[in-house]
Short mmCIF file of C-alpha atoms in Angstrom, two decimals:
data_model
loop_
_atom_site.label_atom_id
_atom_site.label_comp_id
_atom_site.label_asym_id
_atom_site.label_seq_id
_atom_site.Cartn_x
_atom_site.Cartn_y
_atom_site.Cartn_z
CA UNK X 1 113.00 167.98 251.54
CA UNK X 2 110.30 169.12 254.01
CA UNK X 3 107.71 168.80 251.25
CA UNK X 4 108.79 165.19 250.71
CA UNK X 5 108.54 164.41 254.44
CA UNK X 6 105.06 165.93 254.60
CA UNK X 7 104.01 163.92 251.54
CA UNK X 8 105.30 160.71 253.14
CA UNK X 9 103.22 161.18 256.30
CA UNK X 10 100.14 162.24 254.34
CA UNK X 11 100.17 158.92 252.53
CA UNK X 12 98.42 156.36 254.77
CA UNK X 13 100.35 153.28 253.62
CA UNK X 14 103.75 154.97 253.83
CA UNK X 15 102.91 156.47 257.23
CA UNK X 16 101.96 153.03 258.56
CA UNK X 17 105.21 151.55 257.27
CA UNK X 18 107.28 154.29 258.94
CA UNK X 19 105.45 153.91 262.27
CA UNK X 20 105.78 150.11 262.13
CA UNK X 21 109.53 150.41 261.52
CA UNK X 22 109.93 152.81 264.44
CA UNK X 23 107.95 150.44 266.69
CA UNK X 24 110.19 147.49 265.77
CA UNK X 25 113.32 149.55 266.37
CA UNK X 26 111.93 150.56 269.76
CA UNK X 27 111.59 146.86 270.65
CA UNK X 28 115.21 146.39 269.60
CA UNK X 29 116.45 149.24 271.79
CA UNK X 30 114.43 148.02 274.80
CA UNK X 31 115.94 144.55 274.44
CA UNK X 32 119.42 146.05 274.10
CA UNK X 33 119.02 147.55 277.58
CA UNK X 34 118.01 144.27 279.29
CA UNK X 35 121.03 142.52 280.82
CA UNK X 36 120.95 138.72 280.93
CA UNK X 37 120.30 137.36 284.47
CA UNK X 38 123.37 136.00 286.24
CA UNK X 39 125.78 138.67 284.92
CA UNK X 40 127.89 140.72 287.33
CA UNK X 41 127.33 144.15 285.75
CA UNK X 42 130.09 145.76 287.82
CA UNK X 43 132.69 143.79 285.81
CA UNK X 44 131.34 144.81 282.40
CA UNK X 45 132.49 148.44 282.14
CA UNK X 46 136.08 147.78 283.18
CA UNK X 47 136.39 144.69 281.01
CA UNK X 48 134.35 144.60 277.82
CA UNK X 49 134.10 148.36 277.20
CA UNK X 50 137.83 148.62 276.46
CA UNK X 51 137.94 145.60 274.15
CA UNK X 52 138.68 146.53 270.52
CA UNK X 53 137.19 143.35 269.06
CA UNK X 54 133.97 143.86 271.00
CA UNK X 55 133.73 147.39 269.60
CA UNK X 56 134.04 145.97 266.08
CA UNK X 57 131.46 143.26 266.80
CA UNK X 58 129.05 145.89 268.13
CA UNK X 59 129.34 147.85 264.88
CA UNK X 60 129.09 144.77 262.66
CA UNK X 61 125.98 143.37 264.34
CA UNK X 62 124.53 146.31 266.32
CA UNK X 63 125.07 144.34 269.52
CA UNK X 64 125.38 145.48 273.12
CA UNK X 65 128.23 143.51 274.63
CA UNK X 66 129.04 146.31 277.07
CA UNK X 67 125.76 145.57 278.85
CA UNK X 68 125.67 141.86 277.97
CA UNK X 69 122.03 142.24 276.96
CA UNK X 70 119.79 139.65 275.32
CA UNK X 71 120.65 141.31 271.98
CA UNK X 72 124.42 141.40 272.62
CA UNK X 73 125.33 139.48 269.47
CA UNK X 74 123.02 141.58 267.33
CA UNK X 75 122.62 140.12 263.85
CA UNK X 76 126.35 139.39 263.58
CA UNK X 77 126.04 135.56 263.28
CA UNK X 78 123.42 135.91 260.55
CA UNK X 79 125.61 138.34 258.61
CA UNK X 80 128.62 136.04 259.00
CA UNK X 81 126.59 133.05 257.82
CA UNK X 82 125.27 135.07 254.85
CA UNK X 83 128.79 136.00 253.78
CA UNK X 84 130.04 132.40 254.18
CA UNK X 85 127.15 130.92 252.17
CA UNK X 86 127.49 133.65 249.53
CA UNK X 87 131.19 132.87 249.09
CA UNK X 88 130.59 129.11 248.98
CA UNK X 89 127.82 129.58 246.40
CA UNK X 90 130.27 131.22 243.98
CA UNK X 91 131.14 127.93 242.23
CA UNK X 92 132.99 126.63 245.31
CA UNK X 93 130.24 124.17 246.32
CA UNK X 94 128.31 123.14 243.16
CA UNK X 95 124.93 122.41 244.87
CA UNK X 96 124.91 125.88 246.44
CA UNK X 97 125.89 127.44 243.11
CA UNK X 98 122.96 125.65 241.44
CA UNK X 99 120.57 126.95 244.10
CA UNK X 100 121.78 130.50 243.49
CA UNK X 101 120.98 130.13 239.79
CA UNK X 102 117.59 128.53 240.44
CA UNK X 103 115.65 131.77 240.79
CA UNK X 104 113.32 132.51 243.69
CA UNK X 105 113.00 128.89 244.80
CA UNK X 106 116.77 128.49 244.96
CA UNK X 107 117.19 131.71 246.92
CA UNK X 108 114.64 130.49 249.48
CA UNK X 109 116.63 127.28 249.98
CA UNK X 110 119.85 129.27 250.35
CA UNK X 111 118.16 131.50 252.92
CA UNK X 112 117.11 128.42 254.93
CA UNK X 113 120.67 127.06 254.83
CA UNK X 114 121.96 130.47 255.88
CA UNK X 115 119.64 130.55 258.89
CA UNK X 116 120.58 127.02 259.99
CA UNK X 117 124.26 127.91 259.65
CA UNK X 118 123.67 131.11 261.64
CA UNK X 119 122.09 129.10 264.49
CA UNK X 120 125.18 126.92 264.77
CA UNK X 121 127.61 129.84 264.43
CA UNK X 122 125.61 131.95 266.88
CA UNK X 123 125.47 129.28 269.58
CA UNK X 124 129.16 128.42 269.26
CA UNK X 125 130.10 132.11 269.30
CA UNK X 126 127.85 132.84 272.28
CA UNK X 127 129.15 129.90 274.32
CA UNK X 128 132.80 130.59 273.51
CA UNK X 129 132.63 134.32 274.22
CA UNK X 130 130.66 133.83 277.44
CA UNK X 131 133.19 131.31 278.74
CA UNK X 132 136.19 133.36 277.60
CA UNK X 133 134.92 136.64 279.07
CA UNK X 134 134.10 134.92 282.34
CA UNK X 135 137.59 133.40 282.54
CA UNK X 136 139.19 136.78 281.81
CA UNK X 137 136.92 139.19 283.69
CA UNK X 138 134.75 137.04 285.98
CA UNK X 139 131.46 138.45 284.68
CA UNK X 140 129.27 135.52 285.80
CA UNK X 141 127.88 134.99 289.27
CA UNK X 142 127.84 131.22 288.65
CA UNK X 143 130.44 129.99 286.13
CA UNK X 144 129.20 126.42 285.71
CA UNK X 145 128.75 124.70 282.33
CA UNK X 146 124.98 124.86 282.76
CA UNK X 147 125.17 128.65 283.10
CA UNK X 148 127.28 128.88 279.93
CA UNK X 149 124.69 126.85 278.00
CA UNK X 150 121.83 128.90 279.47
CA UNK X 151 123.39 132.25 278.49
CA UNK X 152 124.45 130.95 275.06
CA UNK X 153 120.86 129.86 274.39
CA UNK X 154 119.50 133.28 275.39
CA UNK X 155 122.05 135.10 273.19
CA UNK X 156 121.28 132.86 270.19
CA UNK X 157 117.53 133.34 270.69
CA UNK X 158 118.08 137.11 270.91
CA UNK X 159 119.93 137.09 267.61
CA UNK X 160 117.12 135.31 265.82
CA UNK X 161 114.50 137.51 267.40
CA UNK X 162 116.36 140.40 265.77
CA UNK X 163 116.47 138.50 262.45
CA UNK X 164 112.70 138.03 262.74
CA UNK X 165 112.28 141.75 263.50
CA UNK X 166 114.42 142.51 260.44
CA UNK X 167 112.16 140.29 258.30
CA UNK X 168 109.07 142.09 259.63
CA UNK X 169 110.60 145.48 258.82
CA UNK X 170 111.47 144.32 255.29
CA UNK X 171 107.89 143.07 254.75
CA UNK X 172 105.80 145.71 256.52
CA UNK X 173 108.21 148.58 257.12
CA UNK X 174 110.75 150.56 255.15
CA UNK X 175 114.23 149.71 253.93
CA UNK X 176 116.24 146.56 254.54
CA UNK X 177 115.35 145.20 257.97
CA UNK X 178 118.79 143.87 258.95
CA UNK X 179 120.46 147.09 257.80
CA UNK X 180 117.95 149.18 259.76
CA UNK X 181 118.78 147.27 262.96
CA UNK X 182 122.52 147.89 262.49
CA UNK X 183 121.75 151.52 261.65
CA UNK X 184 119.71 151.95 264.85
CA UNK X 185 122.43 150.37 266.98
CA UNK X 186 125.10 152.71 265.66
CA UNK X 187 122.96 155.86 265.84
CA UNK X 188 121.96 155.04 269.43
CA UNK X 189 125.65 155.01 270.42
CA UNK X 190 126.56 158.28 268.67
CA UNK X 191 125.47 160.58 271.54
CA UNK X 192 127.67 158.61 273.95
CA UNK X 193 130.63 158.83 271.56
CA UNK X 194 130.30 162.60 271.20
CA UNK X 195 129.73 163.16 274.92
CA UNK X 196 132.76 161.04 275.87
CA UNK X 197 134.90 162.86 273.28
CA UNK X 198 133.72 166.21 274.65
CA UNK X 199 134.52 165.12 278.22
CA UNK X 200 138.05 164.09 277.20
CA UNK X 201 138.80 167.19 275.14
CA UNK X 202 137.04 169.85 277.21
CA UNK X 203 137.89 169.69 280.90
CA UNK X 204 135.77 171.81 283.22
CA UNK X 205 138.72 172.04 285.64
CA UNK X 206 141.04 173.45 282.98
CA UNK X 207 142.02 177.11 282.77
CA UNK X 208 140.85 179.64 280.22
CA UNK X 209 143.38 178.86 277.47
CA UNK X 210 143.14 175.08 277.91
CA UNK X 211 139.35 175.24 277.93
CA UNK X 212 139.34 177.31 274.73
CA UNK X 213 141.79 174.87 273.08
CA UNK X 214 139.59 171.93 274.06
CA UNK X 215 136.50 173.58 272.60
CA UNK X 216 138.37 174.27 269.36
CA UNK X 217 139.54 170.64 269.15
CA UNK X 218 136.02 169.33 269.78
CA UNK X 219 134.64 171.72 267.13
CA UNK X 220 137.22 170.42 264.67
CA UNK X 221 136.13 166.88 265.53
CA UNK X 222 132.52 167.74 264.70
CA UNK X 223 133.60 169.39 261.44
CA UNK X 224 135.62 166.28 260.64
CA UNK X 225 132.55 164.09 261.11
CA UNK X 226 130.53 166.34 258.80
CA UNK X 227 133.32 166.28 256.18
CA UNK X 228 133.47 162.47 256.36
CA UNK X 229 129.69 162.29 255.90
CA UNK X 230 129.90 164.47 252.78
CA UNK X 231 132.78 162.38 251.43
CA UNK X 232 130.91 159.12 252.11
CA UNK X 233 127.79 160.43 250.33
CA UNK X 234 129.88 161.41 247.33
CA UNK X 235 131.68 158.06 247.08
CA UNK X 236 128.48 156.07 247.75
CA UNK X 237 126.66 157.72 244.85
CA UNK X 238 129.63 158.04 242.47
CA UNK X 239 129.77 155.49 239.66
CA UNK X 240 131.39 154.93 236.27
CA UNK X 241 128.73 154.62 233.58
CA UNK X 242 129.69 152.34 230.70
CA UNK X 243 127.50 153.00 227.62
CA UNK X 244 125.49 149.98 226.46
CA UNK X 245 124.01 149.88 222.96
CA UNK X 246 121.22 147.53 221.88
CA UNK X 247 120.90 145.92 218.51
CA UNK X 248 117.98 146.98 216.32
CA UNK X 249 116.02 143.76 216.91
CA UNK X 250 116.34 144.09 220.73
CA UNK X 251 115.64 147.81 221.10
CA UNK X 252 114.08 148.50 224.46
CA UNK X 253 110.59 149.90 224.85
CA UNK X 254 110.50 153.65 224.50
CA UNK X 255 112.68 153.83 221.40
CA UNK X 256 116.00 154.13 223.24
CA UNK X 257 118.74 151.83 221.97
CA UNK X 258 121.42 153.08 224.37
CA UNK X 259 121.66 152.80 228.15
CA UNK X 260 124.42 152.64 230.74
CA UNK X 261 126.02 150.02 232.95
CA UNK X 262 126.83 151.74 236.28
CA UNK X 263 129.84 150.46 238.22
CA UNK X 264 130.17 151.88 241.72
CA UNK X 265 133.48 153.30 242.87
CA UNK X 266 133.03 151.55 246.21
CA UNK X 267 131.19 148.31 245.48
CA UNK X 268 132.60 146.62 248.60
CA UNK X 269 131.06 149.15 250.99
CA UNK X 270 132.50 148.91 254.53
CA UNK X 271 133.16 145.15 254.58
CA UNK X 272 136.92 145.39 253.79
CA UNK X 273 137.43 147.62 256.85
CA UNK X 274 135.54 145.16 259.05
CA UNK X 275 137.42 142.15 257.65
CA UNK X 276 140.82 143.80 258.06
CA UNK X 277 140.09 144.94 261.62
CA UNK X 278 138.80 141.52 262.63
CA UNK X 279 141.76 139.69 261.10
CA UNK X 280 144.27 141.89 262.92
CA UNK X 281 142.51 142.45 266.24
CA UNK X 282 140.93 139.04 266.84
CA UNK X 283 144.18 137.04 267.41
CA UNK X 284 145.47 139.47 270.03
CA UNK X 285 142.10 139.68 271.77
CA UNK X 286 141.66 135.90 271.86
CA UNK X 287 145.22 135.41 273.11
CA UNK X 288 144.82 138.06 275.80
CA UNK X 289 141.56 136.48 276.98
CA UNK X 290 143.03 132.97 277.02
CA UNK X 291 146.17 134.12 278.82
CA UNK X 292 144.02 135.30 281.72
CA UNK X 293 142.57 131.82 282.22
CA UNK X 294 143.92 129.41 284.81
CA UNK X 295 144.59 126.65 282.30
CA UNK X 296 146.94 128.79 280.18
CA UNK X 297 150.68 128.26 280.60
CA UNK X 298 153.00 130.96 279.31
CA UNK X 299 156.04 129.87 277.31
CA UNK X 300 158.69 131.64 275.28
CA UNK X 301 156.76 130.84 272.09
CA UNK X 302 153.44 132.19 273.38
CA UNK X 303 155.14 135.32 274.70
CA UNK X 304 156.67 135.98 271.27
CA UNK X 305 153.31 135.29 269.65
CA UNK X 306 151.60 137.82 271.91
CA UNK X 307 154.25 140.43 270.99
CA UNK X 308 153.60 139.84 267.26
CA UNK X 309 149.83 140.12 267.74
CA UNK X 310 150.29 143.30 269.77
CA UNK X 311 152.41 144.80 266.99
CA UNK X 312 150.08 144.06 264.07
CA UNK X 313 146.88 145.03 265.94
CA UNK X 314 148.11 148.34 267.36
CA UNK X 315 146.76 150.78 264.76
CA UNK X 316 148.05 153.77 266.71
CA UNK X 317 151.63 152.79 265.78
CA UNK X 318 153.01 153.19 262.22
CA UNK X 319 153.78 149.47 261.75
CA UNK X 320 150.33 148.21 262.69
CA UNK X 321 148.61 151.02 260.78
CA UNK X 322 150.51 150.19 257.57
CA UNK X 323 149.53 146.51 257.80
CA UNK X 324 145.93 147.57 258.49
CA UNK X 325 145.81 149.84 255.42
CA UNK X 326 147.40 147.21 253.14
CA UNK X 327 144.83 144.61 254.22
CA UNK X 328 141.94 147.02 253.60
CA UNK X 329 143.28 147.74 250.13
CA UNK X 330 143.63 144.02 249.33
CA UNK X 331 140.22 143.09 250.76
CA UNK X 332 138.56 145.88 248.75
CA UNK X 333 139.74 144.35 245.47
CA UNK X 334 138.93 140.83 246.67
CA UNK X 335 135.34 141.58 247.72
CA UNK X 336 134.64 143.85 244.74
CA UNK X 337 135.56 141.06 242.34
CA UNK X 338 133.26 138.73 244.26
CA UNK X 339 130.38 141.19 244.06
CA UNK X 340 130.86 142.22 240.43
CA UNK X 341 131.66 139.41 237.99
CA UNK X 342 132.82 140.78 234.59
CA UNK X 343 132.32 137.37 232.99
CA UNK X 344 128.65 137.22 233.99
CA UNK X 345 128.16 140.82 232.86
CA UNK X 346 129.61 139.90 229.46
CA UNK X 347 127.34 136.87 229.19
CA UNK X 348 124.23 138.83 230.17
CA UNK X 349 124.98 141.56 227.63
CA UNK X 350 125.38 138.95 224.92
CA UNK X 351 122.11 137.21 225.85
CA UNK X 352 120.22 140.50 225.81
CA UNK X 353 121.53 141.43 222.37
CA UNK X 354 123.52 144.38 223.67
CA UNK X 355 127.15 145.43 223.51
CA UNK X 356 129.61 148.10 224.56
CA UNK X 357 130.36 150.44 221.62
CA UNK X 358 133.84 149.78 220.23
CA UNK X 359 134.27 146.54 222.20
CA UNK X 360 133.61 143.07 220.80
CA UNK X 361 131.19 140.83 222.73
CA UNK X 362 132.65 137.95 224.71
CA UNK X 363 136.20 137.93 226.03
CA UNK X 364 136.98 141.52 225.01
CA UNK X 365 133.89 142.79 226.85
CA UNK X 366 134.89 140.83 229.94
CA UNK X 367 138.43 142.24 229.83
CA UNK X 368 137.16 145.77 229.27
CA UNK X 369 134.71 145.64 232.20
CA UNK X 370 137.42 144.08 234.40
CA UNK X 371 139.89 146.84 233.47
CA UNK X 372 137.38 149.61 234.21
CA UNK X 373 136.34 147.93 237.47
CA UNK X 374 139.94 147.61 238.68
CA UNK X 375 140.66 151.26 237.87
CA UNK X 376 137.68 152.70 239.72
CA UNK X 377 138.13 150.23 242.61
CA UNK X 378 141.55 151.77 243.16
CA UNK X 379 139.87 155.05 244.13
CA UNK X 380 137.34 153.19 246.28
CA UNK X 381 140.14 151.36 248.09
CA UNK X 382 142.03 154.62 248.65
CA UNK X 383 138.85 156.14 250.09
CA UNK X 384 138.32 153.25 252.52
CA UNK X 385 141.97 153.33 253.59
CA UNK X 386 141.75 157.07 254.19
CA UNK X 387 138.52 156.81 256.22
CA UNK X 388 139.87 153.92 258.30
CA UNK X 389 143.32 155.44 258.92
CA UNK X 390 142.26 159.05 259.55
CA UNK X 391 141.19 158.64 263.21
CA UNK X 392 144.44 156.84 264.07
CA UNK X 393 146.52 159.44 262.26
CA UNK X 394 144.73 162.15 264.20
CA UNK X 395 145.45 160.38 267.49
CA UNK X 396 149.14 160.18 266.51
CA UNK X 397 149.58 163.87 265.71
CA UNK X 398 146.86 165.56 267.79
CA UNK X 399 145.23 165.24 271.20
CA UNK X 400 142.02 163.88 269.74
CA UNK X 401 141.35 160.60 271.60
CA UNK X 402 141.54 157.24 269.89
CA UNK X 403 137.99 156.49 271.09
CA UNK X 404 136.71 157.86 267.77
CA UNK X 405 138.69 155.20 265.87
CA UNK X 406 135.46 153.51 264.75
CA UNK X 407 133.84 156.78 263.66
CA UNK X 408 134.61 156.52 259.95
CA UNK X 409 133.40 152.92 259.72
CA UNK X 410 130.18 153.75 261.54
CA UNK X 411 129.50 156.72 259.29
CA UNK X 412 129.93 154.62 256.13
CA UNK X 413 127.31 152.18 257.40
CA UNK X 414 124.91 154.86 258.63
CA UNK X 415 125.11 156.96 255.46
CA UNK X 416 124.77 153.91 253.21
CA UNK X 417 121.64 152.68 255.01
CA UNK X 418 120.19 156.20 255.13
CA UNK X 419 120.63 156.69 251.37
CA UNK X 420 119.03 153.32 250.60
CA UNK X 421 116.10 154.04 252.94
CA UNK X 422 115.47 157.50 251.45
CA UNK X 423 115.54 156.00 247.97
CA UNK X 424 113.08 153.29 249.05
CA UNK X 425 110.72 155.90 250.49
CA UNK X 426 110.91 158.06 247.37
CA UNK X 427 110.20 155.04 245.15
CA UNK X 428 107.14 154.13 247.21
CA UNK X 429 105.93 157.73 247.08
CA UNK X 430 106.42 157.89 243.29
CA UNK X 431 104.52 154.61 242.87
CA UNK X 432 101.58 156.01 244.82
CA UNK X 433 101.57 159.13 242.61
CA UNK X 434 101.60 157.01 239.45
CA UNK X 435 98.71 154.88 240.73
CA UNK X 436 96.69 158.00 241.54
CA UNK X 437 97.41 159.46 238.14
CA UNK X 438 96.41 156.22 236.45
CA UNK X 439 93.18 156.11 238.45
CA UNK X 440 92.22 159.62 237.32
CA UNK X 441 92.51 158.60 233.71
#
């Protein structure tokens, strides 16, 4: 490992890419610490810091809503727009589906549409959240419509500055730029999470036995994080390899007529957890924010609605946790089947003159791939449910605080980005070695 790190920094091009990425991430962290003018910072900690939806939005987009900085929305609107356009391009809107099949030119048009959609979504989200938070917590010094528009414009501009930074990292740095920004946002908050957990578990005013118990509980928490990291690495790299055999007239270069089709156990990554959390937490959060506004009138219906939202979004209670787990399980299958299309896999194998041994090309290949995908996705869904439910289960049966409830989700994102970045660096290093070897010949 150390030899690889030394080799990376010895290579001039790779070293420049690493330093450029670090410089861009430094710009991101500086912007995340700059609060927008006109915000009453004394209202932020008591209000936004305890909001479950804001915590999820921070993880999804690497934002900084607790400080209401210029980068508060992170890259969340762009990610949302990307998911929406990706779903619509799957034969739902024919023109978008044609663009997706139109190679590089089509992908560029889709990217432009995604960015335009993200501008609209970002501005609407920024304006709505600014107005709603001000009505609920009074975070603005001046709560006029002009101020709402001013802050919404700054937040939207901050989002697209981050998208631009992500593009620069992808072009001149290492790894996926958007993923690196989310990675940096989560990692920057980890010290605060551990310090707050230590402060809650280990009290300096406690006696000898209580202090020892608190230290043991915090040590177990650290061990739990390490165990989750190991489990996430295992599931992120685990895959089911389906043997693929090539016909004699389409044998690949190198003389090998057999390869493998890898299907990941967890093709959906962390998105099902994010979707399930948002679906369950958002209604209660929106209702609670609206109920604090002067224009809201409470009725018997709205009171009952609030009780239902409180029930389904309280993951620390058995009822809400069960609904949460069921939704994660369902979303895992839904998103996996969107990401991996057995029918397209079957068509591509047929076009390339390849087949799965013992399985006829066409419909049988499609059914076989679908059956294997559903079987391995079951284990991926169980893994996501376990990671998402573990912190809440611990808070039910132990004294470990519920503030670590987002820990598993954060670790999945961080480990996934780290593995991709390491692989990207190793590929670049191997390419440089091949070029040098070729030059010596």
